[in-house]
């Protein structure tokens, strides 16, 4: 693998990869910023993301945390569609604001040859306090030799 300190994919490359590999959900997410070992993403909240009471559902918040950790990992290792979630711990801390998108800030805590560990904070757009936080672990597929 390449040096872990340099970006291997930028925001347009990551967005194109998402549209190609995950067209069923790619339109739900916007990559706002990509830096080495961290990304900021937005989930465009629509009716399908809501639960009774008009708040964003837990599964939708999980999806944003998961995709953000995935994108943070791919930004550093390149396009590896078979990187998969192996672990998640998520805390739902506040009710998301109704009618606004969610923002995720994901930071890679560890990026090894086999595993990537990220911390993700989720916010209602325009709100200072996070609504949820997650620790996500991804298994990275091995390099093919020869």
Short mmCIF file of N, CA and C in Angstrom, two decimals:
data_model
loop_
_atom_site.label_atom_id
_atom_site.label_comp_id
_atom_site.label_asym_id
_atom_site.label_seq_id
_atom_site.Cartn_x
_atom_site.Cartn_y
_atom_site.Cartn_z
N UNK A 1 0.83 -1.19 0.00
CA UNK A 1 0.00 0.00 0.00
C UNK A 1 0.87 1.25 0.00
N UNK A 2 0.27 2.34 -0.34
CA UNK A 2 0.99 3.60 -0.43
C UNK A 2 1.17 4.22 0.94
N UNK A 3 1.97 5.28 0.98
CA UNK A 3 2.18 6.03 2.22
C UNK A 3 0.83 6.47 2.78
N UNK A 4 0.59 6.19 4.06
CA UNK A 4 -0.70 6.47 4.68
C UNK A 4 -0.94 7.95 4.96
N UNK A 5 0.05 8.81 4.77
CA UNK A 5 -0.11 10.22 5.06
C UNK A 5 -0.66 11.04 3.91
N UNK A 6 -0.77 10.46 2.73
CA UNK A 6 -1.20 11.20 1.55
C UNK A 6 -2.57 10.71 1.07
N UNK A 7 -3.38 11.67 0.62
CA UNK A 7 -4.67 11.31 0.04
C UNK A 7 -4.46 10.50 -1.23
N UNK A 8 -5.23 9.45 -1.38
CA UNK A 8 -5.22 8.63 -2.59
C UNK A 8 -6.41 8.96 -3.49
N UNK A 9 -7.45 9.57 -2.90
CA UNK A 9 -8.64 9.97 -3.66
C UNK A 9 -9.12 11.30 -3.09
N UNK A 10 -9.53 12.21 -4.00
CA UNK A 10 -10.09 13.49 -3.56
C UNK A 10 -11.62 13.41 -3.60
N UNK A 11 -12.28 14.50 -3.25
CA UNK A 11 -13.74 14.49 -3.16
C UNK A 11 -14.41 14.11 -4.48
N UNK A 12 -14.03 14.68 -5.63
CA UNK A 12 -14.69 14.26 -6.88
C UNK A 12 -14.47 12.78 -7.20
N UNK A 13 -13.28 12.26 -6.94
CA UNK A 13 -13.01 10.84 -7.20
C UNK A 13 -13.84 9.96 -6.27
N UNK A 14 -13.94 10.35 -5.02
CA UNK A 14 -14.73 9.58 -4.06
C UNK A 14 -16.22 9.60 -4.42
N UNK A 15 -16.72 10.77 -4.83
CA UNK A 15 -18.13 10.87 -5.23
C UNK A 15 -18.40 10.01 -6.46
N UNK A 16 -17.49 10.02 -7.42
CA UNK A 16 -17.66 9.18 -8.62
C UNK A 16 -17.64 7.71 -8.25
N UNK A 17 -16.75 7.32 -7.34
CA UNK A 17 -16.69 5.93 -6.88
C UNK A 17 -18.01 5.54 -6.21
N UNK A 18 -18.54 6.40 -5.37
CA UNK A 18 -19.82 6.10 -4.71
C UNK A 18 -20.94 5.93 -5.74
N UNK A 19 -20.99 6.81 -6.75
CA UNK A 19 -22.04 6.70 -7.77
C UNK A 19 -21.90 5.39 -8.55
N UNK A 20 -20.67 4.95 -8.77
CA UNK A 20 -20.44 3.72 -9.52
C UNK A 20 -20.71 2.48 -8.68
N UNK A 21 -20.19 2.44 -7.46
CA UNK A 21 -20.26 1.23 -6.64
C UNK A 21 -21.54 1.13 -5.80
N UNK A 22 -22.12 2.28 -5.44
CA UNK A 22 -23.28 2.29 -4.54
C UNK A 22 -24.35 3.25 -5.04
N UNK A 23 -24.74 3.08 -6.31
CA UNK A 23 -25.69 4.01 -6.90
C UNK A 23 -27.02 4.07 -6.15
N UNK A 24 -27.37 3.02 -5.43
CA UNK A 24 -28.65 2.99 -4.73
C UNK A 24 -28.72 3.99 -3.57
N UNK A 25 -27.57 4.40 -3.03
CA UNK A 25 -27.57 5.35 -1.91
C UNK A 25 -26.68 6.57 -2.15
N UNK A 26 -25.96 6.62 -3.24
CA UNK A 26 -24.98 7.70 -3.45
C UNK A 26 -25.61 9.08 -3.38
N UNK A 27 -26.83 9.23 -3.84
CA UNK A 27 -27.46 10.56 -3.83
C UNK A 27 -27.86 11.03 -2.44
N UNK A 28 -27.81 10.15 -1.46
CA UNK A 28 -28.14 10.54 -0.08
C UNK A 28 -27.01 11.31 0.59
N UNK A 29 -25.82 11.25 0.01
CA UNK A 29 -24.63 11.79 0.68
C UNK A 29 -23.89 12.79 -0.20
N UNK A 30 -23.36 13.83 0.45
CA UNK A 30 -22.54 14.83 -0.22
C UNK A 30 -21.21 14.89 0.52
N UNK A 31 -20.13 14.78 -0.21
CA UNK A 31 -18.80 14.90 0.38
C UNK A 31 -18.44 16.38 0.39
N UNK A 32 -18.37 16.97 1.58
CA UNK A 32 -18.13 18.40 1.71
C UNK A 32 -16.64 18.74 1.74
N UNK A 33 -15.85 17.90 2.40
CA UNK A 33 -14.42 18.18 2.53
C UNK A 33 -13.67 16.88 2.75
N UNK A 34 -12.50 16.79 2.13
CA UNK A 34 -11.62 15.64 2.30
C UNK A 34 -10.23 16.17 2.62
N UNK A 35 -9.69 15.74 3.75
CA UNK A 35 -8.33 16.06 4.15
C UNK A 35 -7.67 14.75 4.55
N UNK A 36 -6.34 14.72 4.64
CA UNK A 36 -5.71 13.48 5.09
C UNK A 36 -6.30 13.02 6.43
N UNK A 37 -6.81 11.80 6.45
CA UNK A 37 -7.34 11.15 7.65
C UNK A 37 -8.64 11.73 8.18
N UNK A 38 -9.32 12.57 7.42
CA UNK A 38 -10.63 13.05 7.87
C UNK A 38 -11.49 13.54 6.72
N UNK A 39 -12.79 13.39 6.90
CA UNK A 39 -13.76 13.88 5.92
C UNK A 39 -14.92 14.53 6.64
N UNK A 40 -15.58 15.43 5.92
CA UNK A 40 -16.84 16.01 6.37
C UNK A 40 -17.86 15.70 5.29
N UNK A 41 -18.99 15.13 5.73
CA UNK A 41 -20.03 14.72 4.79
C UNK A 41 -21.38 15.24 5.25
N UNK A 42 -22.31 15.29 4.30
CA UNK A 42 -23.67 15.73 4.57
C UNK A 42 -24.62 14.64 4.10
N UNK A 43 -25.64 14.39 4.92
CA UNK A 43 -26.72 13.50 4.48
C UNK A 43 -27.92 14.39 4.17
N UNK A 44 -28.39 14.30 2.94
CA UNK A 44 -29.54 15.06 2.51
C UNK A 44 -30.79 14.36 3.06
N UNK A 45 -31.41 14.97 4.05
CA UNK A 45 -32.53 14.35 4.74
C UNK A 45 -33.82 14.55 3.94
N UNK A 46 -34.48 13.44 3.65
CA UNK A 46 -35.78 13.44 2.99
C UNK A 46 -36.76 12.64 3.85
N UNK A 47 -37.96 12.54 3.39
CA UNK A 47 -39.00 11.82 4.11
C UNK A 47 -38.60 10.38 4.45
N UNK A 48 -37.85 9.74 3.55
CA UNK A 48 -37.47 8.34 3.77
C UNK A 48 -36.51 8.16 4.95
N UNK A 49 -35.88 9.24 5.42
CA UNK A 49 -34.94 9.16 6.55
C UNK A 49 -35.60 9.41 7.90
N UNK A 50 -36.89 9.70 7.89
CA UNK A 50 -37.57 10.09 9.13
C UNK A 50 -38.28 8.92 9.78
N UNK A 51 -38.44 9.02 11.08
CA UNK A 51 -39.20 8.05 11.85
C UNK A 51 -40.43 8.76 12.40
N UNK A 52 -41.37 8.03 12.98
CA UNK A 52 -42.53 8.70 13.58
C UNK A 52 -42.07 9.78 14.56
N UNK A 53 -42.73 10.92 14.52
CA UNK A 53 -42.35 12.05 15.34
C UNK A 53 -41.54 13.07 14.55
N UNK A 54 -41.17 12.71 13.30
CA UNK A 54 -40.50 13.65 12.41
C UNK A 54 -39.01 13.82 12.62
N UNK A 55 -38.38 12.95 13.39
CA UNK A 55 -36.93 13.05 13.58
C UNK A 55 -36.21 12.06 12.68
N UNK A 56 -34.93 12.26 12.48
CA UNK A 56 -34.13 11.36 11.66
C UNK A 56 -34.02 10.02 12.38
N UNK A 57 -34.19 8.95 11.64
CA UNK A 57 -34.15 7.61 12.22
C UNK A 57 -32.73 7.20 12.58
N UNK A 58 -32.63 6.30 13.55
CA UNK A 58 -31.34 5.73 13.93
C UNK A 58 -30.63 5.04 12.78
N UNK A 59 -31.35 4.22 11.98
CA UNK A 59 -30.67 3.59 10.85
C UNK A 59 -30.10 4.59 9.85
N UNK A 60 -30.77 5.73 9.67
CA UNK A 60 -30.23 6.76 8.77
C UNK A 60 -28.97 7.38 9.36
N UNK A 61 -28.97 7.63 10.67
CA UNK A 61 -27.77 8.18 11.30
C UNK A 61 -26.63 7.17 11.24
N UNK A 62 -26.93 5.88 11.44
CA UNK A 62 -25.90 4.85 11.30
C UNK A 62 -25.33 4.88 9.89
N UNK A 63 -26.20 4.99 8.89
CA UNK A 63 -25.73 4.99 7.50
C UNK A 63 -24.75 6.14 7.25
N UNK A 64 -25.05 7.31 7.77
CA UNK A 64 -24.15 8.45 7.59
C UNK A 64 -22.81 8.20 8.28
N UNK A 65 -22.83 7.68 9.50
CA UNK A 65 -21.59 7.38 10.21
C UNK A 65 -20.78 6.33 9.44
N UNK A 66 -21.46 5.31 8.97
CA UNK A 66 -20.80 4.21 8.27
C UNK A 66 -20.17 4.69 6.95
N UNK A 67 -20.93 5.41 6.16
CA UNK A 67 -20.43 5.90 4.88
C UNK A 67 -19.28 6.89 5.11
N UNK A 68 -19.39 7.72 6.12
CA UNK A 68 -18.32 8.69 6.38
C UNK A 68 -17.02 8.00 6.76
N UNK A 69 -17.09 6.97 7.59
CA UNK A 69 -15.88 6.21 7.94
C UNK A 69 -15.32 5.50 6.72
N UNK A 70 -16.19 4.97 5.88
CA UNK A 70 -15.79 4.30 4.64
C UNK A 70 -15.07 5.27 3.72
N UNK A 71 -15.64 6.45 3.52
CA UNK A 71 -15.05 7.46 2.65
C UNK A 71 -13.71 7.95 3.20
N UNK A 72 -13.63 8.14 4.52
CA UNK A 72 -12.36 8.55 5.14
C UNK A 72 -11.29 7.50 4.89
N UNK A 73 -11.67 6.24 4.98
CA UNK A 73 -10.73 5.14 4.73
C UNK A 73 -10.30 5.11 3.27
N UNK A 74 -11.27 5.16 2.35
CA UNK A 74 -10.95 5.09 0.93
C UNK A 74 -10.11 6.28 0.48
N UNK A 75 -10.35 7.44 1.07
CA UNK A 75 -9.55 8.62 0.70
C UNK A 75 -8.07 8.34 0.90
N UNK A 76 -7.74 7.50 1.87
CA UNK A 76 -6.34 7.22 2.20
C UNK A 76 -5.80 5.96 1.53
N UNK A 77 -6.66 4.99 1.21
CA UNK A 77 -6.16 3.72 0.65
C UNK A 77 -6.50 3.53 -0.82
N UNK A 78 -7.37 4.37 -1.36
CA UNK A 78 -7.78 4.22 -2.75
C UNK A 78 -9.07 3.42 -2.87
N UNK A 79 -9.56 3.24 -4.09
CA UNK A 79 -10.87 2.63 -4.33
C UNK A 79 -10.89 1.11 -4.07
N UNK A 80 -11.29 0.75 -2.89
CA UNK A 80 -11.38 -0.67 -2.51
C UNK A 80 -12.82 -0.94 -2.08
N UNK A 81 -13.65 -1.32 -3.04
CA UNK A 81 -15.08 -1.52 -2.78
C UNK A 81 -15.32 -2.59 -1.71
N UNK A 82 -14.39 -3.53 -1.56
CA UNK A 82 -14.63 -4.64 -0.64
C UNK A 82 -14.16 -4.37 0.79
N UNK A 83 -13.75 -3.14 1.10
CA UNK A 83 -13.54 -2.79 2.51
C UNK A 83 -14.91 -2.87 3.18
N UNK A 84 -14.99 -3.53 4.33
CA UNK A 84 -16.29 -3.77 4.96
C UNK A 84 -16.27 -3.42 6.44
N UNK A 85 -17.42 -3.00 6.93
CA UNK A 85 -17.58 -2.70 8.35
C UNK A 85 -17.46 -3.99 9.15
N UNK A 86 -16.62 -3.97 10.18
CA UNK A 86 -16.51 -5.14 11.05
C UNK A 86 -16.99 -4.85 12.46
N UNK A 87 -17.08 -3.57 12.82
CA UNK A 87 -17.52 -3.22 14.17
C UNK A 87 -18.05 -1.80 14.19
N UNK A 88 -19.06 -1.58 15.06
CA UNK A 88 -19.60 -0.24 15.25
C UNK A 88 -20.10 -0.12 16.68
N UNK A 89 -19.74 0.98 17.31
CA UNK A 89 -20.33 1.37 18.59
C UNK A 89 -20.88 2.77 18.38
N UNK A 90 -22.17 2.95 18.65
CA UNK A 90 -22.80 4.23 18.35
C UNK A 90 -23.63 4.69 19.53
N UNK A 91 -23.49 5.98 19.85
CA UNK A 91 -24.28 6.60 20.91
C UNK A 91 -25.14 7.69 20.28
N UNK A 92 -26.44 7.62 20.57
CA UNK A 92 -27.38 8.63 20.12
C UNK A 92 -27.58 9.57 21.31
N UNK A 93 -27.12 10.81 21.18
CA UNK A 93 -27.04 11.72 22.32
C UNK A 93 -28.13 12.77 22.37
N UNK A 94 -28.61 13.21 21.24
CA UNK A 94 -29.65 14.24 21.18
C UNK A 94 -30.55 13.95 19.99
N UNK A 95 -31.76 14.43 20.08
CA UNK A 95 -32.69 14.33 18.96
C UNK A 95 -32.23 15.30 17.86
N UNK A 96 -32.05 14.79 16.63
CA UNK A 96 -31.68 15.69 15.54
C UNK A 96 -32.79 16.73 15.29
N UNK A 97 -32.38 17.90 14.86
CA UNK A 97 -33.36 18.94 14.54
C UNK A 97 -34.20 18.51 13.35
N UNK A 98 -35.47 18.79 13.41
CA UNK A 98 -36.38 18.43 12.32
C UNK A 98 -36.14 19.33 11.11
N UNK A 99 -36.22 18.74 9.95
CA UNK A 99 -36.18 19.51 8.71
C UNK A 99 -34.82 19.99 8.26
N UNK A 100 -33.74 19.50 8.88
CA UNK A 100 -32.40 19.92 8.44
C UNK A 100 -31.55 18.68 8.14
N UNK A 101 -30.54 18.89 7.31
CA UNK A 101 -29.63 17.81 6.95
C UNK A 101 -28.71 17.49 8.12
N UNK A 102 -28.07 16.32 8.05
CA UNK A 102 -27.08 15.93 9.04
C UNK A 102 -25.68 16.10 8.46
N UNK A 103 -24.75 16.47 9.32
CA UNK A 103 -23.35 16.63 8.96
C UNK A 103 -22.55 15.62 9.77
N UNK A 104 -21.59 14.97 9.12
CA UNK A 104 -20.70 14.03 9.80
C UNK A 104 -19.27 14.50 9.65
N UNK A 105 -18.53 14.40 10.75
CA UNK A 105 -17.09 14.66 10.72
C UNK A 105 -16.41 13.37 11.16
N UNK A 106 -15.73 12.73 10.23
CA UNK A 106 -15.08 11.45 10.50
C UNK A 106 -13.57 11.65 10.52
N UNK A 107 -12.92 11.09 11.53
CA UNK A 107 -11.47 11.12 11.64
C UNK A 107 -10.95 9.71 11.79
N UNK A 108 -9.93 9.37 11.01
CA UNK A 108 -9.28 8.08 11.16
C UNK A 108 -8.41 8.12 12.42
N UNK A 109 -8.63 7.16 13.30
CA UNK A 109 -7.83 7.04 14.51
C UNK A 109 -6.65 6.09 14.28
N UNK A 110 -6.88 5.09 13.42
CA UNK A 110 -5.85 4.11 13.09
C UNK A 110 -6.08 3.65 11.67
N UNK A 111 -5.01 3.60 10.91
CA UNK A 111 -5.10 3.06 9.56
C UNK A 111 -3.93 2.11 9.37
N UNK A 112 -4.24 0.82 9.45
CA UNK A 112 -3.23 -0.21 9.27
C UNK A 112 -3.41 -0.93 7.95
N UNK A 113 -2.67 -2.02 7.78
CA UNK A 113 -2.80 -2.80 6.55
C UNK A 113 -4.13 -3.53 6.48
N UNK A 114 -4.65 -3.96 7.65
CA UNK A 114 -5.86 -4.79 7.67
C UNK A 114 -7.09 -4.10 8.24
N UNK A 115 -6.89 -3.09 9.09
CA UNK A 115 -8.02 -2.44 9.75
C UNK A 115 -7.91 -0.93 9.70
N UNK A 116 -9.07 -0.31 9.66
CA UNK A 116 -9.20 1.14 9.76
C UNK A 116 -10.18 1.41 10.90
N UNK A 117 -9.82 2.29 11.81
CA UNK A 117 -10.70 2.66 12.92
C UNK A 117 -10.96 4.16 12.85
N UNK A 118 -12.23 4.54 12.87
CA UNK A 118 -12.62 5.95 12.74
C UNK A 118 -13.53 6.36 13.89
N UNK A 119 -13.46 7.64 14.21
CA UNK A 119 -14.41 8.26 15.14
C UNK A 119 -15.24 9.24 14.31
N UNK A 120 -16.56 9.16 14.45
CA UNK A 120 -17.46 10.00 13.67
C UNK A 120 -18.39 10.75 14.61
N UNK A 121 -18.47 12.06 14.42
CA UNK A 121 -19.44 12.89 15.13
C UNK A 121 -20.50 13.33 14.14
N UNK A 122 -21.77 13.21 14.53
CA UNK A 122 -22.89 13.62 13.69
C UNK A 122 -23.55 14.85 14.30
N UNK A 123 -23.90 15.80 13.44
CA UNK A 123 -24.53 17.05 13.87
C UNK A 123 -25.75 17.33 13.02
N UNK A 124 -26.77 17.96 13.62
CA UNK A 124 -27.80 18.58 12.81
C UNK A 124 -27.18 19.84 12.23
N UNK A 125 -27.39 20.08 10.96
CA UNK A 125 -26.78 21.25 10.33
C UNK A 125 -27.14 22.52 11.11
N UNK A 126 -26.11 23.30 11.41
CA UNK A 126 -26.31 24.54 12.14
C UNK A 126 -26.34 24.40 13.66
N UNK A 127 -26.16 23.21 14.18
CA UNK A 127 -26.20 22.97 15.62
C UNK A 127 -24.79 22.65 16.10
N UNK A 128 -24.38 23.25 17.23
CA UNK A 128 -23.01 23.08 17.73
C UNK A 128 -22.78 21.73 18.41
N UNK A 129 -23.79 21.21 19.11
CA UNK A 129 -23.62 19.97 19.84
C UNK A 129 -23.91 18.77 18.95
N UNK A 130 -23.10 17.72 19.06
CA UNK A 130 -23.37 16.53 18.23
C UNK A 130 -24.65 15.82 18.67
N UNK A 131 -25.30 15.19 17.69
CA UNK A 131 -26.50 14.41 17.99
C UNK A 131 -26.16 12.94 18.20
N UNK A 132 -25.00 12.51 17.69
CA UNK A 132 -24.57 11.12 17.85
C UNK A 132 -23.07 11.04 17.62
N UNK A 133 -22.50 9.95 18.12
CA UNK A 133 -21.09 9.67 17.85
C UNK A 133 -20.94 8.18 17.65
N UNK A 134 -19.96 7.83 16.82
CA UNK A 134 -19.74 6.41 16.52
C UNK A 134 -18.26 6.12 16.38
N UNK A 135 -17.89 4.93 16.74
CA UNK A 135 -16.57 4.39 16.44
C UNK A 135 -16.80 3.25 15.47
N UNK A 136 -16.17 3.35 14.30
CA UNK A 136 -16.37 2.38 13.23
C UNK A 136 -15.05 1.71 12.89
N UNK A 137 -15.09 0.39 12.70
CA UNK A 137 -13.91 -0.34 12.27
C UNK A 137 -14.20 -1.00 10.93
N UNK A 138 -13.27 -0.84 10.00
CA UNK A 138 -13.37 -1.43 8.68
C UNK A 138 -12.26 -2.43 8.48
N UNK A 139 -12.57 -3.56 7.86
CA UNK A 139 -11.56 -4.51 7.40
C UNK A 139 -11.17 -4.09 5.99
N UNK A 140 -9.87 -4.02 5.75
CA UNK A 140 -9.34 -3.62 4.45
C UNK A 140 -8.93 -4.88 3.71
N UNK A 141 -9.39 -5.04 2.47
CA UNK A 141 -9.02 -6.26 1.73
C UNK A 141 -7.51 -6.30 1.49
N UNK A 142 -6.93 -7.51 1.52
CA UNK A 142 -5.48 -7.61 1.31
C UNK A 142 -5.09 -7.23 -0.12
N UNK A 143 -3.87 -6.73 -0.24
CA UNK A 143 -3.31 -6.44 -1.57
C UNK A 143 -3.11 -7.77 -2.30
N UNK A 144 -3.36 -7.76 -3.59
CA UNK A 144 -3.10 -8.96 -4.39
C UNK A 144 -1.67 -8.91 -4.87
N UNK A 145 -0.93 -9.96 -4.57
CA UNK A 145 0.46 -10.06 -5.03
C UNK A 145 0.55 -11.02 -6.19
N UNK A 146 1.25 -10.57 -7.22
CA UNK A 146 1.52 -11.42 -8.38
C UNK A 146 0.34 -11.73 -9.11
#
